[in-house]
Each structure stands twice: as C-alpha cells, then as structure tokens.
CSV table of C-alpha atoms in Angstrom, one decimal:
chain,number,residue,atom,x,y,z
E,932,MET,CA,-11.3,-9.8,-39.3
E,933,GLU,CA,-11.3,-13.6,-39.0
E,934,GLN,CA,-12.1,-14.0,-42.7
E,935,LEU,CA,-9.7,-11.5,-44.1
E,936,PHE,CA,-6.8,-11.5,-41.6
E,937,SER,CA,-7.0,-14.9,-39.9
E,938,SER,CA,-3.2,-15.5,-39.6
E,939,GLN,CA,-2.5,-11.9,-38.4
E,940,LEU,CA,-5.3,-12.2,-35.9
E,941,ALA,CA,-4.0,-15.5,-34.6
E,942,GLU,CA,-0.6,-14.0,-34.2
E,943,ARG,CA,-1.9,-10.9,-32.4
E,944,LYS,CA,-3.9,-13.2,-30.0
E,945,GLN,CA,-0.8,-15.3,-29.3
E,946,ILE,CA,1.1,-12.1,-28.4
E,947,HIS,CA,-1.8,-10.8,-26.3
E,948,ASP,CA,-2.1,-14.1,-24.4
E,949,ALA,CA,1.7,-14.1,-23.7
E,950,GLU,CA,1.6,-10.5,-22.5
E,951,MET,CA,-1.4,-11.2,-20.2
E,952,ALA,CA,0.4,-14.2,-18.7
E,953,GLU,CA,3.5,-12.1,-18.1
E,954,LEU,CA,1.5,-9.3,-16.6
E,955,SER,CA,-0.3,-11.8,-14.2
E,956,ASN,CA,3.0,-12.6,-12.5
E,957,LEU,CA,2.9,-10.7,-9.2
E,958,THR,CA,6.7,-10.8,-8.4
E,959,LYS,CA,8.3,-9.9,-11.8
E,960,ASP,CA,7.6,-6.7,-13.7
E,961,ILE,CA,4.7,-5.7,-11.5
E,962,PRO,CA,3.2,-2.3,-12.4
E,963,ILE,CA,4.2,0.5,-10.0
E,964,PHE,CA,2.0,3.5,-9.4
E,965,VAL,CA,4.3,6.3,-8.2
E,966,CYS,CA,2.3,8.6,-5.9
E,967,THR,CA,2.1,8.1,-2.2
E,968,VAL,CA,2.8,5.7,0.6
E,969,ALA,CA,0.1,3.0,1.0
E,970,PHE,CA,-0.4,0.8,4.0
E,971,PRO,CA,-1.6,-2.8,4.5
E,972,GLY,CA,-5.4,-3.0,5.1
E,973,VAL,CA,-5.8,0.8,4.6
E,974,PRO,CA,-8.1,2.1,1.8
E,975,CYS,CA,-6.3,4.2,-0.8
E,976,PRO,CA,-8.8,5.9,-3.2
E,977,LEU,CA,-7.2,7.1,-6.5
E,978,HIS,CA,-8.2,9.5,-9.3
E,979,ILE,CA,-6.7,8.2,-12.5
E,980,PHE,CA,-6.2,10.7,-15.3
E,981,GLU,CA,-2.7,10.2,-16.8
E,982,PRO,CA,-2.8,8.0,-20.0
E,983,ARG,CA,0.0,5.7,-18.7
E,984,TYR,CA,-1.9,4.9,-15.5
E,985,ARG,CA,-5.2,4.5,-17.4
E,986,LEU,CA,-3.4,1.8,-19.4
E,987,MET,CA,-2.0,0.3,-16.2
E,988,MET,CA,-5.4,0.0,-14.6
E,989,ARG,CA,-6.9,-1.5,-17.8
E,990,ARG,CA,-4.2,-4.2,-17.8
E,991,CYS,CA,-4.7,-4.9,-14.1
E,992,MET,CA,-8.4,-5.5,-14.8
E,993,GLU,CA,-7.8,-7.5,-18.0
E,994,THR,CA,-5.4,-9.9,-16.4
E,995,GLY,CA,-7.8,-10.5,-13.5
E,996,THR,CA,-5.1,-9.8,-10.8
E,997,LYS,CA,-6.6,-6.4,-10.0
E,998,LYS,CA,-3.3,-5.7,-8.2
E,999,PHE,CA,-0.4,-3.3,-8.6
E,1000,GLY,CA,2.3,-1.8,-6.4
E,1001,MET,CA,2.3,1.7,-4.9
E,1002,CYS,CA,5.5,3.5,-4.0
E,1003,SER,CA,6.3,7.1,-3.1
E,1004,TYR,CA,8.5,9.2,-5.4
E,1005,GLU,CA,12.3,9.2,-4.5
E,1006,HIS,CA,14.7,11.5,-6.2
E,1007,GLY,CA,17.4,9.8,-8.2
E,1008,LYS,CA,15.6,6.4,-8.2
E,1009,GLY,CA,12.2,7.2,-9.6
E,1010,PHE,CA,10.5,5.5,-6.7
E,1011,ALA,CA,11.2,4.2,-3.2
E,1012,ASP,CA,12.8,0.8,-2.4
E,1013,TYR,CA,9.8,-0.3,-0.4
E,1014,GLY,CA,6.1,-0.2,-1.2
E,1015,CYS,CA,2.7,-1.8,-0.7
E,1016,MET,CA,0.5,-3.8,-3.1
E,1017,LEU,CA,-2.9,-2.4,-3.8
E,1018,GLU,CA,-6.0,-4.4,-4.8
E,1019,ILE,CA,-8.7,-2.8,-6.9
E,1020,LEU,CA,-12.1,-3.1,-5.2
E,1021,ASP,CA,-14.1,-0.9,-7.5
E,1022,MET,CA,-13.5,1.3,-10.6
E,1023,GLU,CA,-15.8,4.0,-11.9
E,1024,ARG,CA,-15.0,5.0,-15.4
E,1025,LEU,CA,-15.9,8.5,-16.5
E,1026,PRO,CA,-16.9,9.5,-20.1
E,1027,ASP,CA,-13.7,11.5,-20.7
E,1028,GLY,CA,-11.4,8.4,-19.9
E,1029,ARG,CA,-10.6,9.3,-16.3
E,1030,SER,CA,-11.6,6.9,-13.5
E,1031,TYR,CA,-12.1,6.8,-9.8
E,1032,VAL,CA,-10.5,3.7,-8.3
E,1033,GLU,CA,-11.2,2.2,-4.8
E,1034,THR,CA,-8.2,0.2,-3.6
E,1035,VAL,CA,-7.0,-1.3,-0.3
E,1036,GLY,CA,-3.5,-2.1,0.8
E,1037,GLY,CA,-2.2,-5.6,0.9
E,1038,SER,CA,1.3,-7.1,1.2
E,1039,ARG,CA,4.4,-5.0,1.7
E,1040,PHE,CA,7.3,-5.5,-0.7
E,1041,ARG,CA,11.0,-4.6,-1.4
E,1042,VAL,CA,12.1,-3.6,-4.8
E,1043,LEU,CA,14.8,-5.8,-6.3
E,1044,ARG,CA,15.0,-4.4,-9.9
E,1045,ARG,CA,13.4,-1.4,-11.6
E,1046,GLY,CA,12.0,-1.3,-15.1
E,1047,GLN,CA,9.5,0.4,-17.4
E,1048,ARG,CA,6.7,-0.7,-19.7
E,1049,ASP,CA,4.8,1.6,-22.0
E,1050,GLY,CA,5.5,4.7,-20.0
E,1051,TYR,CA,4.9,3.5,-16.5
E,1052,HIS,CA,7.3,2.0,-13.9
E,1053,THR,CA,7.6,-1.7,-13.2
E,1054,ALA,CA,9.6,-3.7,-10.6
E,1055,ASP,CA,10.7,-7.2,-9.6
E,1056,ILE,CA,9.9,-7.5,-6.0
E,1057,GLU,CA,10.0,-9.7,-2.9
E,1058,TYR,CA,7.3,-9.7,-0.3
E,1059,LEU,CA,7.9,-8.9,3.3
E,1060,GLU,CA,6.4,-10.4,6.5
E,1061,ASP,CA,7.0,-9.8,10.1
E,1062,ILE,CA,9.5,-12.0,11.9
E,1063,LYS,CA,7.7,-14.0,14.7
E,1064,VAL,CA,9.1,-14.3,18.2
E,1065,ASP,CA,8.1,-16.6,21.1
E,1066,GLY,CA,8.7,-17.2,24.8
E,1067,SER,CA,10.0,-14.3,26.9
E,1068,GLU,CA,10.5,-12.2,23.7
E,1069,LEU,CA,6.8,-12.5,22.9
E,1070,GLU,CA,5.8,-11.5,26.5
E,1071,LEU,CA,7.9,-8.4,26.2
E,1072,LEU,CA,6.5,-7.7,22.8
E,1073,GLN,CA,2.9,-8.1,24.0
E,1074,HIS,CA,3.6,-5.7,26.9
E,1075,LEU,CA,5.1,-3.1,24.5
E,1076,HIS,CA,2.2,-3.5,22.1
E,1077,ASP,CA,-0.4,-3.0,24.8
E,1078,SER,CA,1.5,0.1,26.1
E,1079,VAL,CA,1.8,1.8,22.7
E,1080,TYR,CA,-1.9,0.9,21.8
E,1081,GLN,CA,-3.0,2.6,25.0
E,1082,GLN,CA,-0.8,5.6,24.1
E,1083,ALA,CA,-2.4,5.7,20.7
E,1084,GLN,CA,-5.9,5.6,22.2
E,1085,ASP,CA,-5.0,8.4,24.6
E,1086,TRP,CA,-3.9,10.5,21.7
E,1087,TYR,CA,-7.0,9.7,19.7
E,1088,GLN,CA,-9.2,10.8,22.5
E,1089,ARG,CA,-7.3,14.0,23.0
E,1090,VAL,CA,-7.6,15.3,19.4
E,1091,GLY,CA,-11.1,16.4,20.2
E,1092,SER,CA,-14.5,15.4,18.9
E,1093,ARG,CA,-14.4,17.5,15.7
E,1094,ASN,CA,-11.0,16.2,14.6
E,1095,ARG,CA,-12.1,12.7,15.5
E,1096,GLU,CA,-15.2,13.0,13.3
E,1097,HIS,CA,-13.0,14.1,10.4
E,1098,ILE,CA,-10.6,11.2,11.0
E,1099,ASN,CA,-13.5,8.7,11.2
E,1100,ARG,CA,-15.0,10.0,8.0
E,1101,GLN,CA,-11.7,9.8,6.1
E,1102,HIS,CA,-10.0,6.8,7.6
E,1103,GLY,CA,-12.6,5.0,9.7
E,1104,SER,CA,-12.5,4.6,13.5
E,1105,MET,CA,-9.4,3.2,15.3
E,1106,PRO,CA,-9.3,-0.7,14.9
E,1107,ASP,CA,-9.5,-2.8,18.0
E,1108,LYS,CA,-6.5,-4.9,19.3
E,1109,GLU,CA,-6.0,-8.3,17.7
E,1110,ALA,CA,-6.2,-11.3,19.9
E,1111,ASP,CA,-3.0,-12.6,18.4
E,1112,ILE,CA,-0.7,-9.7,17.5
E,1113,GLN,CA,1.6,-11.9,15.4
E,1114,ALA,CA,-1.2,-13.6,13.4
E,1115,PRO,CA,-1.4,-11.0,10.6
E,1116,ALA,CA,1.6,-11.1,8.2
E,1117,ASN,CA,1.9,-7.3,8.5
E,1118,GLY,CA,1.2,-7.0,12.2
E,1119,PRO,CA,-1.7,-5.3,14.0
E,1120,ALA,CA,-4.0,-3.3,11.7
E,1121,TRP,CA,-4.3,-0.4,14.1
E,1122,CYS,CA,-0.6,0.5,13.6
E,1123,TRP,CA,-1.1,1.0,9.8
E,1124,TRP,CA,-4.4,2.9,10.5
E,1125,LEU,CA,-2.5,5.2,12.8
E,1126,LEU,CA,0.3,5.8,10.3
E,1127,SER,CA,-2.3,6.8,7.6
E,1128,VAL,CA,-3.9,9.2,10.0
E,1129,LEU,CA,-0.7,10.9,11.3
E,1130,GLN,CA,0.5,12.0,7.8
E,1131,LEU,CA,4.2,11.7,8.4
E,1132,ASP,CA,7.0,12.5,6.0
E,1133,PRO,CA,6.9,9.9,3.1
E,1134,ALA,CA,10.5,8.8,3.6
E,1135,TYR,CA,9.7,8.0,7.3
E,1136,GLN,CA,6.5,6.3,6.4
E,1137,THR,CA,8.5,4.1,3.9
E,1138,THR,CA,10.8,3.2,6.8
E,1139,PHE,CA,7.8,1.7,8.6
E,1140,LEU,CA,7.0,-0.4,5.5
E,1141,SER,CA,10.5,-1.8,5.5
E,1142,LEU,CA,10.6,-3.0,9.1
E,1143,THR,CA,9.9,-6.7,9.6
E,1144,SER,CA,10.2,-6.4,13.3
E,1145,LEU,CA,7.0,-5.5,15.1
E,1146,LYS,CA,9.1,-4.5,18.1
E,1147,ASP,CA,11.0,-1.9,16.0
E,1148,ARG,CA,7.8,-0.6,14.4
E,1149,LEU,CA,6.2,-0.1,17.8
E,1150,GLY,CA,9.3,1.6,19.1
E,1151,HIS,CA,9.1,4.2,16.3
E,1152,LEU,CA,5.4,4.6,16.8
E,1153,ARG,CA,6.0,5.3,20.5
E,1154,LEU,CA,8.4,8.1,19.7
E,1155,VAL,CA,6.0,9.6,17.1
E,1156,LEU,CA,3.1,9.6,19.6
E,1157,GLU,CA,5.3,11.2,22.3
E,1158,TYR,CA,6.2,14.0,19.8
E,1159,PHE,CA,2.5,14.6,18.8
E,1160,SER,CA,1.4,14.4,22.4
E,1161,GLN,CA,3.9,17.1,23.4
E,1162,SER,CA,3.0,19.4,20.5
C-alpha cells in the first residue's frame, strides 16, 4: 500500500487522525447509546449486536476515551434531554461480531444539540454537578440525608433475604454513607444505587439525573420510598 498508493494512504491517514481527534472531544458530538437510564457509579452491562453500536464501541476504543453517553428513548426527540456518561471497563468480542461490554456510570449531562453520525445518535452536551450549600442549609440537608438513608435501609431490610440476595447479586449491596455528602460531584452513591434497584419509570429516572439539588433529589426519594413501603 505504501509503495503503490502512498499519496492516497497519506490522505486517508490525515482524514482518520482528524476524525479520531474530533471523536475524542467529550463535549461535542459525543456518541449516544439510546437504550436505558444509567446512573453515576452504577455498573451498566451491555450486549452490543446492532452494527451502528458495534461501530460506536470500536471508535470509543480506538480514540482511547472509552466513553460514550447513555440516554433513554423519548418519543419525538429520539432520546431524552438528560443522560449519563458511561466508561468502558472491559469488552469481550464474540466470533460473530457481537460483544459484551462492562461499563460504569460517570458524569451526568444535559443535551444541548442533537446530531447523527454513521447511523447512531450524537449530541453536544454540558456536564452537571450538584450545587453545594453551607451553614444552616447544610445542617438541614445533612438531617434530611440521614433520615432518607435510614428510610432506605429500613426498606432494604424489609424486602426479605431472598429478594436481598437477588439485589446483591445484580446490583451489589447498599453503599455506606459518605463522610461528606457534598464531596462527590453527583452526590451520595447510595442514592444512585437505590434508583437502579427500584426500577422506576424511565422518564422519572431521567428527572433524578436532571436535578442539581441534593435536597430535591432526596425529597423525591423519600416520596418513592414511602410509596414502596406502603405497597
């Protein structure tokens, strides 16, 4: 190839390098996998079989970012306005082209612009972080957090040992409380673990992703736990 088509090969390499640089940008035209609602810090195993997503995974690995966005489907838009970045931890390729991909949730994001590339969705995004509070607001937030965490633990104990074993196998055990509830950019890990366990409506799960107030998120979780406790 280098001997016979050196100029064409150089041109292709230049195009490829420019494309890889463009794909490495994690705020513009990031690849979007439209499937489910993913959460920060929560594992999200995937079975990749569609050609467009096989191409997406290959590009994510080639660029070295090993990251892509996950959004749930939304009628009329193609996918929801909020999602979660996923990082590829491991990929097992099968002989027929399919693959099993182990991923874990990272940063939350809001979609600014939608696009497409070679059959799969893309988006320009901005990342979301929780708004921090201090003083008396922080004291009230800590009290609310501890109260809802206890409520979640009570529910977890009431589901019964058999259901608890199933939850632990699929999602891991309930995370402990953080020493500083505002230290993680996405808030306490146990909140996202609980949301992945409860299997709520995707539109409502997406609402949780969009909230940058830990107080508001805990308020919603309290209502959900009260509903599940009653039923």
